Amino acid sequence: MEEICDLEGDDRELFSDQLCSIGEFARISAAHAFPLLTALLENRVCKLEERLTALQTAANSGSPIPPIQGMENLFEDLHWLLLIAGHMIADESTGETPLIPSAVVQYSAACVERTDVTATLDFMFGSQSGALGCSSMDKSRVDPVVKLVTCVCCLASAGNKAIASNMAHFLSPQVAGTVVWFLRNFTRSYLFPDERDSVELSASLSSIFGKDSTGGKWMIGFLLDTVRANLTYWASEPALAEDTVLLLLSLVDTKSRAEVAVSFECLWQLGQLQASREGPISQLPAEVHRFYVQALVLAGSSEGDHPLRDRYWKQFLQSMHNRFGIVCHQPNFVKLAQKEPIKAEVQSLLESFKGVALAVNAWNVNELFDFLLPVLRDSVTLLSVYHTCPEVAVLVLEFYVNAVEAFVNFLSQTQANHLFKACLSLLDTYTKCNMGKHSLSSLVEEEQFYDLLLLMKLLSHMLAQDILNLGPDDGTEKISAGDVTLYGLNIILPLITVELLKFPSLCEEYFKLSTFVCEVYPEKVVALPDGLFHNMMSTLEVGLSIYDSDISKMSLESVASLIEHFFKEMRENPPQRMLEIVRHFLRLIFNMVLLESFDMDLLQPASCAFHALICSNQGYYTELVRSLLAHQGDPVISQRLLGAFHQLTPSDMKLSLDKHSKAQFRRNLDTFLANVKGFLCRK
């Protein structure tokens, strides 16, 4: 225990693997684990309520506050019991739809004969009155899963009451954070689950938490009250504030939950706090504030043509738009821009707009695009005004990255054209403001080049519009995402050096972008001006050998895409520089695969690139083979190599890049390396 207490950091992360394992084991024996955990939690919640009641009584009577022994141990017990219970009832999932674990559903279903839905609902509703763990209510007819969740709700209710009674200073921020973490995990899996994704629910869980259920609606209202209480008192606690806002986000991130959430006045009170930017909400950390705005936008935009939508627009988004206009459209803005209050307001607004961009989805995309497009255009001016102020300039670039990523696959061609024009304007402004700014002598930390990283992400997101566009075709003449991306590459490539690529995040993003461009627009890459083209080829060469296997893989894929384009489209009248590139990379990859220590995990991309290069210049490949054979002093080895090369590239080998030829060459290369790599590889 002492070792655990000495560790610094979030217990959820530090002990993630252990907690997941405990949760899995608990589900295996759900009939034992659920009652046990519920009893332990009820006992601790009851003790906490008793102590808070004693403190409240003393405060009301004006008596001295009595010493309360063991509060620290009590909070520690609650914290770990909540962590275990949270991992038992639901899995933490990222990037996939959260589901109720099948073992939990089966356990609830097994208890259906002794479960009464009405009694379960009454028990759950009673959690808001407090003292649930100590009540004399008959709990034998209560669904055991709901009983555990209700116990946590009772703990949350005790915290809400303590905040309302000005006794929050007796509470533990850590426990409060673990409570909302538990409730968020529960919400994402249990409240109004999508029947298309979920396993078949037990009758009690479906009746209590299913779509349009009374219990589900009550729970959303209760959780919104908890969010409001926490943000009222705990906004200055970064970790707890983030957990609370993520709980709010989970209440509105599906349409079914959001449509219920907007019916509660509590949600609109949260919106008013954001609109006024007064009180504790103004203390939220930037990232938390961004999620807060995202949640409010998702909630309001779920209502279609409902009157609440107009209320949401006027109260929340319009107030944000008005604030932006007041600050940025004042006649003397350029002179006032560097004053701290103005700068702080601009930063706050940009963070809010990033939150709006994060909230874009299929049902609100048109309205939010109309709202954000003028802001995107005006943000170009902000970049110009604040180009010497990195903390603001970076926010502008991040806003563009978030917006393009959110919008690009849903827009009509007319909308996409407007967005791309704004991006071109941003790129032009960035070029003017940063000409000559980057140099290796000023390279101290990777963060100094964060703007380049963001520009690469922006270009990558724009490329996606040509690959996966779900927006309507309105017949408008198209501005090519590829042309905009290549224009951006013209800005970025002169700044990319071998030294700069030593920074991992920049390196990975650059090679992802270059691979994407080479695969989708090889004809545009081979038409780059000489300086930019050779710069890009140099980075691909470096990527083959200096960095890790992921970078080597992307470099090989880029080379394969370019050489395949050359083979199919340019062989008849090849430009001199492409002939040189083919020879250069053929020699490099010949040596890399055959003569150097080669990572066999790269066999597939290396095979594709090597095969395309051989097909493009079989004569030079033959020269390389003859040169290698000539340098072999041992006739036996030389003869063995000759036979292996005949099997790798037989004389009747078809110069084709069709699927069958590629697969055959890959098998040949695998066999070749297995037979001769041992004595070819240079030690």
XYZ file of C-alpha atoms in Angstrom:
683
model
C 0.000 0.000 0.000
C 2.860 2.395 0.786
C 4.293 1.802 -2.692
C 0.931 2.656 -4.259
C 0.577 5.801 -2.178
C 4.064 6.970 -3.184
C 3.248 6.871 -6.900
C 2.302 10.141 -8.551
C -0.272 10.347 -11.308
C -3.807 9.308 -12.093
C -4.606 5.905 -10.591
C -6.809 5.132 -13.599
C -3.752 5.305 -15.839
C -1.149 3.963 -13.428
C -3.176 0.836 -12.650
C -5.182 0.571 -15.850
C -4.101 -2.981 -16.676
C -4.692 -4.245 -13.154
C -8.113 -2.605 -12.922
C -9.184 -4.011 -16.292
C -8.154 -7.491 -15.162
C -10.006 -7.118 -11.868
C -13.101 -5.966 -13.754
C -12.931 -8.981 -16.063
C -12.516 -11.395 -13.161
C -15.403 -9.750 -11.306
C -17.733 -10.300 -14.266
C -16.822 -13.982 -14.377
C -18.274 -14.268 -10.894
C -20.864 -11.506 -11.205
C -23.274 -13.143 -8.744
C -20.610 -12.791 -6.058
C -18.917 -9.544 -7.141
C -21.960 -7.283 -7.613
C -23.521 -7.846 -4.159
C -20.114 -7.635 -2.485
C -19.092 -4.376 -4.155
C -22.538 -2.883 -3.593
C -22.432 -3.733 0.115
C -18.960 -2.251 0.512
C -19.935 0.927 -1.318
C -23.178 1.303 0.636
C -21.261 0.955 3.878
C -18.755 3.681 2.939
C -21.418 5.981 1.505
C -23.449 5.609 4.686
C -20.414 6.519 6.802
C -19.709 9.566 4.655
C -23.314 10.756 4.920
C -23.240 10.350 8.695
C -20.088 12.415 8.991
C -21.340 15.119 6.651
C -24.583 15.266 8.632
C -22.630 15.706 11.870
C -20.619 18.506 10.319
C -23.763 20.174 8.983
C -25.482 19.963 12.373
C -22.497 21.540 14.088
C -22.322 24.301 11.507
C -26.056 25.084 11.801
C -25.892 25.265 15.595
C -22.825 27.450 15.613
C -20.871 24.821 17.545
C -17.193 24.167 16.860
C -16.614 21.728 14.019
C -15.971 18.341 15.631
C -12.826 16.448 14.611
C -13.694 13.747 12.123
C -11.399 10.762 12.310
C -10.631 8.509 9.378
C -11.936 10.723 6.550
C -8.787 10.191 4.506
C -9.098 6.417 4.738
C -12.799 6.638 3.933
C -12.110 8.648 0.786
C -9.373 6.207 -0.208
C -11.798 3.286 0.162
C -14.443 5.046 -1.904
C -11.943 5.938 -4.620
C -10.741 2.372 -5.141
C -14.174 0.787 -4.799
C -15.444 3.143 -7.501
C -12.520 2.296 -9.777
C -13.142 -1.429 -9.403
C -16.911 -1.062 -9.833
C -16.463 1.151 -12.888
C -14.247 -1.388 -14.614
C -16.674 -4.151 -13.705
C -19.840 -2.610 -15.158
C -18.285 -1.256 -18.372
C -15.144 -1.276 -20.482
C -13.323 1.943 -21.234
C -13.448 2.177 -25.013
C -11.795 4.579 -27.430
C -12.847 4.859 -31.049
C -15.588 2.250 -30.854
C -19.172 2.125 -29.653
C -19.291 1.401 -25.902
C -21.414 -1.639 -25.108
C -22.722 -3.208 -21.931
C -20.532 -6.265 -21.248
C -22.412 -9.437 -22.106
C -21.581 -10.961 -18.706
C -23.360 -8.058 -16.971
C -26.413 -8.425 -19.219
C -26.528 -12.156 -18.527
C -26.277 -11.595 -14.785
C -29.092 -9.036 -14.856
C -31.201 -11.395 -16.979
C -30.559 -14.262 -14.555
C -32.027 -12.137 -11.757
C -35.143 -11.148 -13.708
C -37.530 -13.453 -11.834
C -36.804 -11.789 -8.508
C -36.519 -8.280 -9.967
C -39.361 -5.777 -9.953
C -38.939 -2.823 -12.318
C -41.168 -0.520 -10.265
C -39.271 -1.293 -7.062
C -35.992 -0.777 -8.901
C -37.104 2.611 -10.219
C -38.330 3.708 -6.782
C -35.009 2.680 -5.303
C -33.086 4.608 -7.952
C -35.244 7.726 -7.634
C -34.641 7.635 -3.893
C -30.920 8.204 -4.384
C -31.556 11.917 -4.843
C -32.919 12.176 -1.308
C -29.725 10.746 0.191
C -29.115 8.250 2.996
C -29.850 5.460 0.547
C -27.240 3.098 1.894
C -28.712 3.326 5.375
C -32.397 3.236 4.448
C -34.750 0.480 5.528
C -36.196 0.103 2.026
C -36.592 -3.493 0.851
C -33.913 -3.939 -1.793
C -34.446 -7.616 -2.516
C -36.562 -6.821 -5.616
C -34.060 -4.334 -7.042
C -32.007 -5.234 -10.102
C -28.448 -5.810 -8.786
C -26.767 -3.835 -11.578
C -29.051 -0.850 -11.027
C -28.504 -1.171 -7.278
C -24.760 -0.692 -7.729
C -25.236 2.294 -10.041
C -27.757 3.805 -7.635
C -25.257 3.534 -4.815
C -22.853 5.691 -6.828
C -25.688 8.123 -7.581
C -26.301 8.380 -3.846
C -22.644 9.281 -3.350
C -22.909 11.907 -6.096
C -26.070 13.275 -4.472
C -24.271 13.587 -1.138
C -21.607 15.625 -2.892
C -24.199 17.841 -4.592
C -25.851 18.558 -1.242
C -22.527 19.323 0.393
C -21.772 21.846 -2.349
C -25.205 23.439 -1.954
C -24.660 23.652 1.829
C -21.215 25.273 1.484
C -19.561 22.143 2.834
C -17.692 21.106 -0.295
C -14.359 21.832 1.385
C -14.921 18.666 3.431
C -15.088 16.558 0.254
C -12.324 14.918 -1.742
C -11.761 16.220 -5.299
C -10.228 12.850 -6.172
C -13.343 10.945 -5.113
C -15.590 13.477 -6.853
C -13.577 12.937 -10.032
C -13.803 9.161 -9.734
C -17.576 9.428 -9.240
C -18.083 11.344 -12.496
C -15.660 9.018 -14.291
C -17.807 6.058 -13.170
C -20.987 7.843 -14.239
C -19.515 8.712 -17.644
C -18.558 5.086 -18.304
C -22.030 4.045 -17.213
C -23.709 6.679 -19.401
C -21.865 5.752 -22.569
C -22.755 2.067 -22.295
C -26.126 1.945 -20.527
C -28.171 5.097 -21.202
C -30.298 4.779 -24.344
C -28.014 2.225 -26.027
C -28.327 1.867 -29.781
C -30.224 -1.362 -30.335
C -28.347 -1.951 -33.591
C -25.026 -2.139 -31.759
C -25.957 -3.514 -28.366
C -26.300 -7.069 -27.251
C -29.867 -7.942 -26.317
C -30.497 -6.269 -22.967
C -32.111 -7.872 -19.983
C -35.743 -6.919 -19.451
C -34.956 -4.782 -16.407
C -32.030 -2.892 -17.969
C -34.053 -2.263 -21.116
C -37.068 -1.019 -19.146
C -35.013 1.228 -16.888
C -32.303 2.623 -19.190
C -33.551 1.876 -22.719
C -34.639 4.510 -25.216
C -37.539 6.701 -24.007
C -37.448 5.025 -20.599
C -38.497 6.944 -17.496
C -35.400 5.805 -15.649
C -33.107 6.924 -18.442
C -34.685 10.380 -18.586
C -34.481 10.753 -14.818
C -30.841 9.683 -14.852
C -29.923 12.289 -17.479
C -31.532 15.011 -15.374
C -29.726 13.807 -12.264
C -26.381 13.706 -14.047
C -26.891 17.218 -15.422
C -27.480 18.443 -11.867
C -24.240 16.746 -10.851
C -22.385 18.424 -13.711
C -23.738 21.827 -12.735
C -22.866 21.322 -9.065
C -19.318 20.235 -9.867
C -18.673 23.084 -12.286
C -20.064 25.540 -9.761
C -17.518 24.565 -7.132
C -14.762 22.483 -8.730
C -14.045 24.408 -11.956
C -10.586 25.350 -10.701
C -9.653 21.671 -10.184
C -8.314 20.739 -13.669
C -8.639 16.947 -13.473
C -12.078 16.999 -11.842
C -13.323 19.724 -14.185
C -12.213 17.651 -17.182
C -13.942 14.518 -15.883
C -17.108 16.534 -15.268
C -17.148 18.105 -18.723
C -16.493 14.712 -20.314
C -19.534 13.423 -18.409
C -21.539 16.295 -19.884
C -20.203 15.417 -23.328
C -21.276 11.791 -22.908
C -24.817 12.987 -22.150
C -25.133 14.715 -25.524
C -22.844 12.791 -27.884
C -25.707 10.680 -29.222
C -28.874 12.166 -30.623
C -31.170 10.116 -28.390
C -29.497 11.324 -25.195
C -29.077 14.894 -26.439
C -32.772 15.219 -27.285
C -33.608 14.374 -23.676
C -30.846 16.525 -22.193
C -32.078 19.715 -23.878
C -35.451 19.334 -22.175
C -33.838 20.063 -18.800
C -33.501 23.670 -17.747
C -30.220 22.780 -16.079
C -28.555 22.405 -19.469
C -29.615 25.879 -20.516
C -28.280 27.273 -17.276
C -24.932 25.756 -18.208
C -25.261 27.449 -21.590
C -25.958 30.786 -19.921
C -22.815 30.427 -17.830
C -20.796 29.927 -21.012
C -22.491 32.804 -22.818
C -21.828 35.220 -19.964
C -18.286 33.900 -19.305
C -18.794 34.756 -15.661
C -18.214 32.820 -12.481
C -16.440 29.468 -12.192
C -16.800 28.598 -15.890
C -14.233 31.261 -16.718
C -11.674 29.277 -14.683
C -11.897 26.144 -16.827
C -8.592 25.111 -18.443
C -8.452 25.701 -22.199
C -8.890 22.070 -23.255
C -11.732 21.526 -20.796
C -13.434 24.705 -21.986
C -13.187 23.408 -25.550
C -14.988 20.175 -24.602
C -17.556 22.219 -22.687
C -18.406 24.247 -25.785
C -18.493 21.068 -27.864
C -21.025 19.534 -25.481
C -23.279 22.586 -25.499
C -23.241 22.817 -29.294
C -24.027 19.113 -29.651
C -26.924 19.505 -27.247
C -28.465 22.484 -28.968
C -27.977 21.281 -32.509
C -29.764 18.001 -31.865
C -33.203 19.550 -31.902
C -33.876 19.995 -35.632
C -36.593 22.617 -36.157
C -37.652 22.521 -32.526
C -38.119 25.963 -30.879
C -35.310 25.062 -28.484
C -32.917 25.268 -31.436
C -33.631 28.985 -31.847
C -33.095 29.466 -28.147
C -29.793 27.633 -28.311
C -28.675 29.704 -31.295
C -29.521 33.068 -29.749
C -28.294 32.250 -26.271
C -25.085 30.480 -27.077
C -23.716 30.642 -30.611
C -24.959 34.127 -31.386
C -23.464 35.499 -28.180
C -20.128 33.983 -29.178
C -20.397 35.499 -32.646
C -21.224 38.900 -31.162
C -18.225 38.777 -28.825
C -15.969 37.960 -31.745
C -17.328 40.858 -33.791
C -16.961 43.339 -30.946
C -13.315 42.418 -30.423
C -12.036 41.819 -33.939
C -14.066 44.267 -35.994
C -13.389 47.383 -33.959
C -11.691 50.072 -36.090
C -8.491 50.233 -34.025
C -8.147 46.488 -33.448
C -4.605 46.272 -34.854
C -3.402 48.889 -32.367
C -5.205 47.320 -29.422
C -4.540 43.686 -30.324
C -1.439 43.267 -28.159
C -3.132 44.494 -24.987
C -3.545 41.591 -22.590
C -7.351 41.827 -22.114
C -7.889 41.862 -25.893
C -5.419 39.047 -26.460
C -7.003 36.955 -23.697
C -10.462 37.456 -25.200
C -9.200 36.432 -28.651
C -7.629 33.290 -27.181
C -10.822 32.442 -25.314
C -12.905 32.881 -28.460
C -10.570 30.756 -30.575
C -10.762 27.976 -27.992
C -14.556 28.243 -28.113
C -14.601 28.065 -31.906
C -12.391 24.975 -31.753
C -15.048 23.443 -29.513
C -17.737 24.329 -32.058
C -15.681 22.623 -34.780
C -15.364 19.487 -32.656
C -19.170 19.353 -32.438
C -19.728 19.139 -36.210
C -21.657 16.079 -37.332
C -24.008 15.006 -40.096
C -27.112 16.659 -38.651
C -25.631 20.108 -37.892
C -22.912 20.480 -40.524
C -24.658 23.059 -42.722
C -25.640 25.374 -39.896
C -22.255 25.203 -38.208
C -20.449 25.704 -41.518
C -22.402 28.910 -42.112
C -21.533 29.971 -38.571
C -17.812 29.174 -38.702
C -16.902 30.163 -42.277
C -16.858 33.934 -41.541
C -14.819 33.225 -38.420
C -12.332 31.164 -40.432
C -11.924 34.036 -42.878
C -11.453 36.588 -40.109
C -8.965 34.281 -38.391
C -6.577 34.801 -41.304
C -6.401 38.436 -40.234
C -5.751 37.285 -36.678
C -2.816 35.210 -37.916
C -1.383 38.287 -39.599
C -1.882 40.480 -36.536
C -0.559 37.913 -34.056
C 2.157 36.215 -36.126
C 4.740 37.302 -33.541
C 2.577 35.950 -30.721
C 2.862 32.135 -30.883
C 0.185 31.443 -28.279
C -2.439 33.086 -30.516
C -1.044 32.098 -33.924
C -1.008 28.434 -32.921
C -4.655 28.660 -31.840
C -5.575 29.968 -35.296
C -3.806 27.042 -36.958
C -5.356 24.545 -34.539
C -8.783 26.034 -35.238
C -8.270 25.530 -38.969
C -7.090 21.953 -38.453
C -10.134 21.134 -36.298
C -12.541 22.826 -38.697
C -11.190 21.234 -41.875
C -11.090 17.794 -40.279
C -14.683 18.205 -39.096
C -16.188 19.660 -42.264
C -14.279 18.267 -45.189
C -16.180 15.010 -45.732
C -19.684 16.473 -45.370
C -19.570 19.579 -47.561
C -21.113 20.244 -50.934
C -18.656 21.308 -53.617
C -19.633 24.960 -53.219
C -18.992 24.792 -49.484
C -15.719 22.915 -50.019
C -14.570 25.606 -52.456
C -15.212 28.309 -49.851
C -13.306 26.309 -47.255
C -10.348 25.675 -49.558
C -10.174 29.359 -50.498
C -9.973 30.213 -46.811
C -7.187 27.647 -46.416
C -5.298 29.126 -49.371
C -5.600 32.556 -47.794
C -4.265 31.139 -44.525
C -1.306 29.530 -46.307
C -0.500 32.776 -48.130
C -0.619 34.748 -44.903
C 1.517 32.186 -43.114
C 4.117 32.418 -45.888
C 4.266 36.213 -45.746
C 4.486 36.307 -41.970
C 7.066 33.538 -41.602
C 9.364 34.092 -44.561
C 12.872 33.353 -43.319
C 11.664 32.840 -39.783
C 12.696 29.171 -39.508
C 16.341 28.278 -39.324
C 18.296 25.525 -37.670
C 20.107 28.022 -35.478
C 16.828 28.867 -33.786
C 15.819 25.252 -33.364
C 15.773 24.675 -29.616
C 12.679 22.591 -28.995
C 10.201 20.735 -31.127
C 7.409 23.046 -30.012
C 8.980 25.883 -32.014
C 7.953 24.028 -35.151
C 4.487 23.122 -33.970
C 3.051 25.408 -36.616
C 4.630 23.283 -39.356
C 3.164 20.181 -37.782
C -0.280 21.789 -37.810
C 0.064 22.832 -41.442
C 0.899 19.254 -42.388
C -2.192 18.016 -40.555
C -4.271 20.654 -42.310
C -3.054 19.502 -45.717
C -3.649 15.842 -44.845
C -7.230 16.575 -43.805
C -7.874 18.461 -47.039
C -6.657 15.509 -49.073
C -9.352 13.378 -47.458
C -11.985 15.404 -49.318
C -10.942 13.820 -52.596
C -10.878 10.338 -51.059
C -13.993 10.179 -48.889
C -16.551 12.897 -49.508
C -20.066 12.220 -48.236
C -21.375 15.672 -49.133
C -23.867 16.362 -51.937
C -22.733 17.063 -55.493
C -24.201 20.447 -56.426
C -22.534 20.633 -59.839
C -20.157 23.447 -58.898
C -16.743 23.569 -60.548
C -14.313 21.916 -58.208
C -11.275 23.391 -56.500
C -8.992 20.388 -56.232
C -7.938 19.424 -52.739
C -4.802 18.036 -54.362
C -3.904 21.417 -55.856
C -4.391 23.135 -52.512
C -2.292 20.461 -50.810
C 0.520 20.779 -53.346
C 0.399 24.534 -52.887
C 0.845 23.960 -49.169
C 3.692 21.542 -49.819
C 5.433 24.280 -51.782
C 5.457 26.224 -48.521
C 6.457 23.355 -46.248
C 9.057 21.508 -48.323
C 11.699 24.271 -48.303
C 11.543 24.197 -44.506
C 11.916 20.422 -44.171
C 15.473 19.317 -43.499
C 17.101 16.132 -42.290
C 17.783 17.793 -38.943
C 14.179 18.884 -38.603
C 12.966 15.358 -39.307
C 14.739 14.156 -36.174
C 11.734 15.405 -34.228
C 9.385 12.395 -33.996
C 5.998 14.092 -34.305
C 7.074 16.216 -37.257
C 8.775 13.268 -38.887
C 5.733 11.018 -38.642
C 3.304 13.671 -39.871
C 5.548 14.651 -42.771
C 5.937 11.096 -44.042
C 2.224 10.426 -43.612
C 1.501 13.481 -45.735
C 4.121 12.684 -48.368
C 2.879 9.086 -48.640
C -0.692 10.291 -48.998
C 0.256 12.783 -51.719
C 2.404 10.297 -53.622
C -0.328 7.662 -53.582
C -3.198 9.950 -54.568
C -1.477 12.542 -56.780
C 1.743 11.023 -58.161
C 1.328 13.020 -61.370
C 1.406 16.269 -59.382
C 4.456 15.214 -57.372
C 6.558 14.347 -60.427
C 5.631 17.756 -61.868
C 6.947 19.716 -58.862
C 9.638 22.338 -59.561
C 13.145 20.879 -59.525
C 14.153 22.261 -56.149
C 11.041 21.051 -54.342
C 11.068 17.721 -56.156
C 14.657 16.928 -55.218
C 14.039 18.100 -51.659
C 11.148 15.665 -51.365
C 13.156 12.824 -52.909
C 15.970 13.507 -50.440
C 13.608 13.166 -47.502
C 12.269 9.882 -48.896
C 15.830 8.606 -49.205
C 16.552 9.527 -45.601
C 13.309 7.878 -44.545
C 14.468 4.543 -45.952
C 17.313 4.099 -43.526
C 17.578 6.568 -40.667
C 14.225 6.295 -38.909
C 12.121 3.478 -37.509
C 10.315 0.839 -39.532
C 7.052 2.810 -39.706
C 8.829 5.689 -41.443
C 10.723 3.293 -43.715
C 7.428 1.664 -44.654
C 5.887 5.008 -45.606
C 8.980 5.970 -47.612
C 8.879 2.680 -49.515
C 5.175 3.150 -50.230
C 5.846 6.668 -51.520
C 8.632 5.439 -53.804
C 6.452 2.588 -55.073
C 3.590 4.972 -55.921
C 5.839 7.368 -57.837
C 7.684 4.653 -59.755
C 4.462 2.843 -60.653
C 3.168 6.124 -62.078
C 6.412 6.501 -64.026
C 6.156 2.956 -65.378
C 2.535 3.322 -66.464
C 2.472 6.911 -67.728
C 5.970 8.221 -68.458
C 8.123 5.422 -69.894
C 7.515 6.373 -73.498
C 8.926 9.881 -73.104
C 10.665 9.910 -69.712
C 11.997 13.154 -68.201
C 15.694 13.009 -67.420
C 15.203 13.685 -63.724
C 12.808 10.751 -63.411
C 15.306 8.441 -65.114
C 17.881 9.549 -62.565
C 15.443 9.006 -59.694
C 14.638 5.490 -60.901
C 18.325 4.576 -61.076
C 19.054 6.193 -57.720
C 16.285 4.451 -55.786
C 16.863 1.152 -57.571
C 20.440 1.155 -56.302
C 19.363 2.229 -52.801
C 16.666 -0.406 -52.416
C 18.832 -3.091 -54.063
C 21.453 -2.473 -51.380
C 18.896 -2.058 -48.609
C 17.092 -5.327 -49.294
C 19.964 -7.534 -50.430
C 23.154 -6.277 -48.837
C 22.213 -4.598 -45.579
C 20.467 -5.655 -42.413
C 16.865 -5.772 -43.563
C 13.727 -5.771 -41.416
C 11.553 -8.556 -42.805
C 8.469 -6.719 -41.538
C 9.109 -4.367 -44.468
C 9.022 -7.150 -47.042
C 5.639 -6.172 -48.497
C 6.313 -2.446 -49.165
C 9.934 -3.140 -50.129
C 8.808 -5.794 -52.594
C 6.347 -3.386 -54.247
C 8.946 -0.635 -54.592
C 11.733 -3.002 -55.726
C 9.495 -4.675 -58.301
C 8.334 -1.353 -59.769
C 11.934 -0.133 -60.007
C 13.115 -3.327 -61.731
C 10.269 -3.106 -64.237
C 11.113 0.539 -64.898
C 14.818 -0.057 -65.561
C 15.625 -3.722 -65.999
C 18.924 -2.897 -67.680
C 20.327 -1.068 -64.659
C 19.081 -3.844 -62.379
C 21.056 -6.324 -64.488
C 24.165 -4.141 -64.089
C 23.759 -4.156 -60.315
C 23.420 -7.939 -60.260
C 26.500 -8.438 -62.453
C 28.514 -6.045 -60.313
C 27.534 -7.944 -57.180
C 28.443 -11.286 -58.729
C 31.781 -9.938 -59.960
C 32.771 -8.971 -56.423
C 32.223 -12.473 -55.059
C 35.588 -14.162 -54.511
C 34.149 -17.611 -53.867
C 32.972 -19.315 -57.104
C 30.557 -21.525 -55.168
C 28.841 -18.526 -53.613
C 28.858 -16.711 -56.938
C 27.162 -19.649 -58.653
C 24.645 -19.977 -55.864
C 23.846 -16.272 -56.116
C 23.425 -16.493 -59.861
C 20.883 -19.270 -59.471
C 19.039 -17.330 -56.784
C 18.841 -14.207 -58.980
C 17.485 -16.310 -61.853
C 14.713 -17.445 -59.540
C 14.095 -13.904 -58.277
C 13.852 -12.382 -61.746
C 13.623 -15.175 -64.332
C 14.465 -14.352 -67.929
C 10.833 -14.668 -68.935
C 9.699 -12.329 -66.160
C 6.762 -10.239 -67.312
C 7.390 -6.500 -66.985
C 4.005 -5.787 -65.491
C 2.665 -4.213 -62.319
C -0.544 -6.196 -62.213
C -1.622 -7.855 -58.982
C -0.457 -11.333 -59.982
C 3.037 -10.150 -60.964
C 3.446 -8.249 -57.701
C 2.409 -11.261 -55.643
C 4.747 -13.560 -57.564
C 7.700 -11.208 -57.116
C 7.018 -10.938 -53.400
C 7.096 -14.731 -53.053
C 10.286 -14.876 -55.115
C 11.917 -12.202 -52.967
C 10.933 -13.967 -49.753
C 12.490 -17.205 -51.024
C 15.588 -15.373 -52.287
C 16.249 -13.727 -48.932
C 15.733 -16.975 -47.050
C 18.281 -18.745 -49.278
C 21.093 -16.219 -49.670
C 20.639 -13.404 -47.149
C 23.011 -14.992 -44.652
C 26.128 -14.604 -46.780
C 25.013 -11.462 -48.647
C 24.398 -9.249 -45.617
C 27.348 -7.016 -44.813
C 28.471 -7.401 -41.264
